Amino acid sequence: MHPFIETQKEWLRKDVPAFRAGDTLRVNVRVREGEKERLQAFEGVCIARRGSGVSETFTVRKISNGVGVERIFPVHSPMIGDVAVVRRGRVRRAKLYYLRQLTGKATRIKERKVKVVVPSTGTAEQ
């Protein structure tokens, strides 16, 4: 493997959940106020994920007081407390930039159904 990639492996986070565009995320961001530090939640729809390795980022969009707010987070940043997947969305594309032009109920995304595998008991009746 390339030596540059090897040196970056130590900075990668291991606690990032699997998510993709269309999922509703709650990102807890570390905010410094003077000497104190606190966590502030930013909850919205992930509209894009780009890059790889240390430089990988994702964009989260939410509506705050009737105004669309987008924020770009580096996946492996130490300023991110944690990322929680609130809801999985069913979308058919990787970038959801079209949501910027939509308003109200048109911006809703259907929930992705999770396939549940029912384990067999092992006793087959004949």
GROMACS .gro file of C-alpha atoms in nm:
model
  126
    1MET     CA    1   0.000   0.000   0.000
    2HIS     CA    2   0.110   0.358  -0.053
    3PRO     CA    3   0.319   0.489   0.241
    4PHE     CA    4   0.113   0.810   0.262
    5ILE     CA    5  -0.207   0.612   0.317
    6GLU     CA    6  -0.033   0.402   0.583
    7THR     CA    7   0.061   0.712   0.784
    8GLN     CA    8  -0.300   0.837   0.780
    9LYS     CA    9  -0.449   0.517   0.922
   10GLU     CA   10  -0.377   0.624   1.280
   11TRP     CA   11  -0.612   0.925   1.242
   12LEU     CA   12  -0.914   0.727   1.120
   13ARG     CA   13  -1.206   0.691   1.361
   14LYS     CA   14  -1.345   0.347   1.430
   15ASP     CA   15  -1.678   0.454   1.586
   16VAL     CA   16  -1.844   0.598   1.273
   17PRO     CA   17  -2.172   0.415   1.194
   18ALA     CA   18  -2.263   0.304   0.843
   19PHE     CA   19  -2.476   0.574   0.682
   20ARG     CA   20  -2.540   0.713   0.336
   21ALA     CA   21  -2.724   0.993   0.161
   22GLY     CA   22  -3.091   1.011   0.260
   23ASP     CA   23  -3.033   0.905   0.620
   24THR     CA   24  -3.132   1.141   0.900
   25LEU     CA   25  -2.833   1.193   1.127
   26ARG     CA   26  -2.777   1.348   1.467
   27VAL     CA   27  -2.422   1.481   1.482
   28ASN     CA   28  -2.295   1.591   1.822
   29VAL     CA   29  -2.039   1.865   1.763
   30ARG     CA   30  -1.792   1.985   2.024
   31VAL     CA   31  -1.838   2.360   2.077
   32ARG     CA   32  -1.584   2.566   2.271
   33GLU     CA   33  -1.717   2.861   2.467
   34GLY     CA   34  -1.428   3.029   2.641
   35GLU     CA   35  -1.266   2.767   2.864
   36LYS     CA   36  -1.562   2.529   2.857
   37GLU     CA   37  -1.649   2.272   2.595
   38ARG     CA   38  -1.994   2.123   2.534
   39LEU     CA   39  -2.171   1.904   2.280
   40GLN     CA   40  -2.431   2.055   2.050
   41ALA     CA   41  -2.655   1.836   1.836
   42PHE     CA   42  -2.706   1.909   1.465
   43GLU     CA   43  -2.985   1.690   1.325
   44GLY     CA   44  -3.074   1.676   0.958
   45VAL     CA   45  -3.067   1.477   0.636
   46CYS     CA   46  -2.735   1.364   0.494
   47ILE     CA   47  -2.742   1.496   0.136
   48ALA     CA   48  -2.390   1.401   0.028
   49ARG     CA   49  -2.087   1.199   0.123
   50ARG     CA   50  -1.758   1.248  -0.058
   51GLY     CA   51  -1.390   1.162  -0.040
   52SER     CA   52  -1.210   0.877   0.128
   53GLY     CA   53  -0.967   0.822   0.407
   54VAL     CA   54  -0.889   1.110   0.642
   55SER     CA   55  -1.035   1.370   0.406
   56GLU     CA   56  -1.380   1.207   0.380
   57THR     CA   57  -1.669   1.449   0.448
   58PHE     CA   58  -2.047   1.442   0.463
   59THR     CA   59  -2.302   1.722   0.428
   60VAL     CA   60  -2.604   1.748   0.658
   61ARG     CA   61  -2.899   1.975   0.577
   62LYS     CA   62  -3.172   2.090   0.814
   63ILE     CA   63  -3.437   2.360   0.820
   64SER     CA   64  -3.390   2.607   1.105
   65ASN     CA   65  -3.654   2.880   1.151
   66GLY     CA   66  -3.765   2.839   0.790
   67VAL     CA   67  -3.411   2.874   0.653
   68GLY     CA   68  -3.216   2.583   0.507
   69VAL     CA   69  -2.885   2.528   0.686
   70GLU     CA   70  -2.615   2.297   0.551
   71ARG     CA   71  -2.304   2.196   0.733
   72ILE     CA   72  -2.009   1.994   0.605
   73PHE     CA   73  -1.845   1.764   0.859
   74PRO     CA   74  -1.516   1.576   0.821
   75VAL     CA   75  -1.596   1.215   0.912
   76HIS     CA   76  -1.276   1.164   1.112
   77SER     CA   77  -1.265   1.505   1.283
   78PRO     CA   78  -1.195   1.518   1.658
   79MET     CA   79  -1.453   1.802   1.680
   80ILE     CA   80  -1.732   1.548   1.622
   81GLY     CA   81  -1.849   1.383   1.943
   82ASP     CA   82  -2.050   1.109   1.777
   83VAL     CA   83  -2.280   1.043   1.483
   84ALA     CA   84  -2.613   0.866   1.535
   85VAL     CA   85  -2.841   0.743   1.258
   86VAL     CA   86  -3.193   0.853   1.355
   87ARG     CA   87  -3.371   0.721   1.046
   88ARG     CA   88  -3.267   0.542   0.727
   89GLY     CA   89  -3.395   0.698   0.406
   90ARG     CA   90  -3.486   0.530   0.079
   91VAL     CA   91  -3.327   0.727  -0.205
   92ARG     CA   92  -3.196   0.631  -0.545
   93ARG     CA   93  -2.900   0.863  -0.583
   94ALA     CA   94  -2.580   0.947  -0.399
   95LYS     CA   95  -2.615   1.326  -0.396
   96LEU     CA   96  -2.944   1.485  -0.290
   97TYR     CA   97  -2.873   1.843  -0.396
   98TYR     CA   98  -3.222   1.864  -0.548
   99LEU     CA   99  -3.361   1.898  -0.193
  100ARG     CA  100  -3.231   2.257  -0.192
  101GLN     CA  101  -3.505   2.361  -0.436
  102LEU     CA  102  -3.787   2.177  -0.259
  103THR     CA  103  -3.992   2.311   0.031
  104GLY     CA  104  -4.239   2.172   0.282
  105LYS     CA  105  -4.375   1.822   0.243
  106ALA     CA  106  -4.195   1.773  -0.090
  107THR     CA  107  -3.866   1.732   0.100
  108ARG     CA  108  -3.986   1.422   0.283
  109ILE     CA  109  -3.790   1.102   0.224
  110LYS     CA  110  -3.945   0.758   0.263
  111GLU     CA  111  -3.800   0.530   0.526
  112ARG     CA  112  -3.591   0.238   0.410
  113LYS     CA  113  -3.731  -0.091   0.531
  114VAL     CA  114  -3.480  -0.312   0.708
  115LYS     CA  115  -3.480  -0.675   0.606
  116VAL     CA  116  -3.534  -0.891   0.913
  117VAL     CA  117  -3.410  -1.248   0.893
  118VAL     CA  118  -3.613  -1.486   1.106
  119PRO     CA  119  -3.387  -1.757   1.246
  120SER     CA  120  -3.511  -2.112   1.202
  121THR     CA  121  -3.554  -2.327   1.510
  122GLY     CA  122  -3.365  -2.615   1.354
  123THR     CA  123  -3.640  -2.872   1.404
  124ALA     CA  124  -3.793  -2.952   1.071
  125GLU     CA  125  -4.137  -3.109   1.090
  126GLN     CA  126  -4.206  -3.382   0.839
   0.00000   0.00000   0.00000
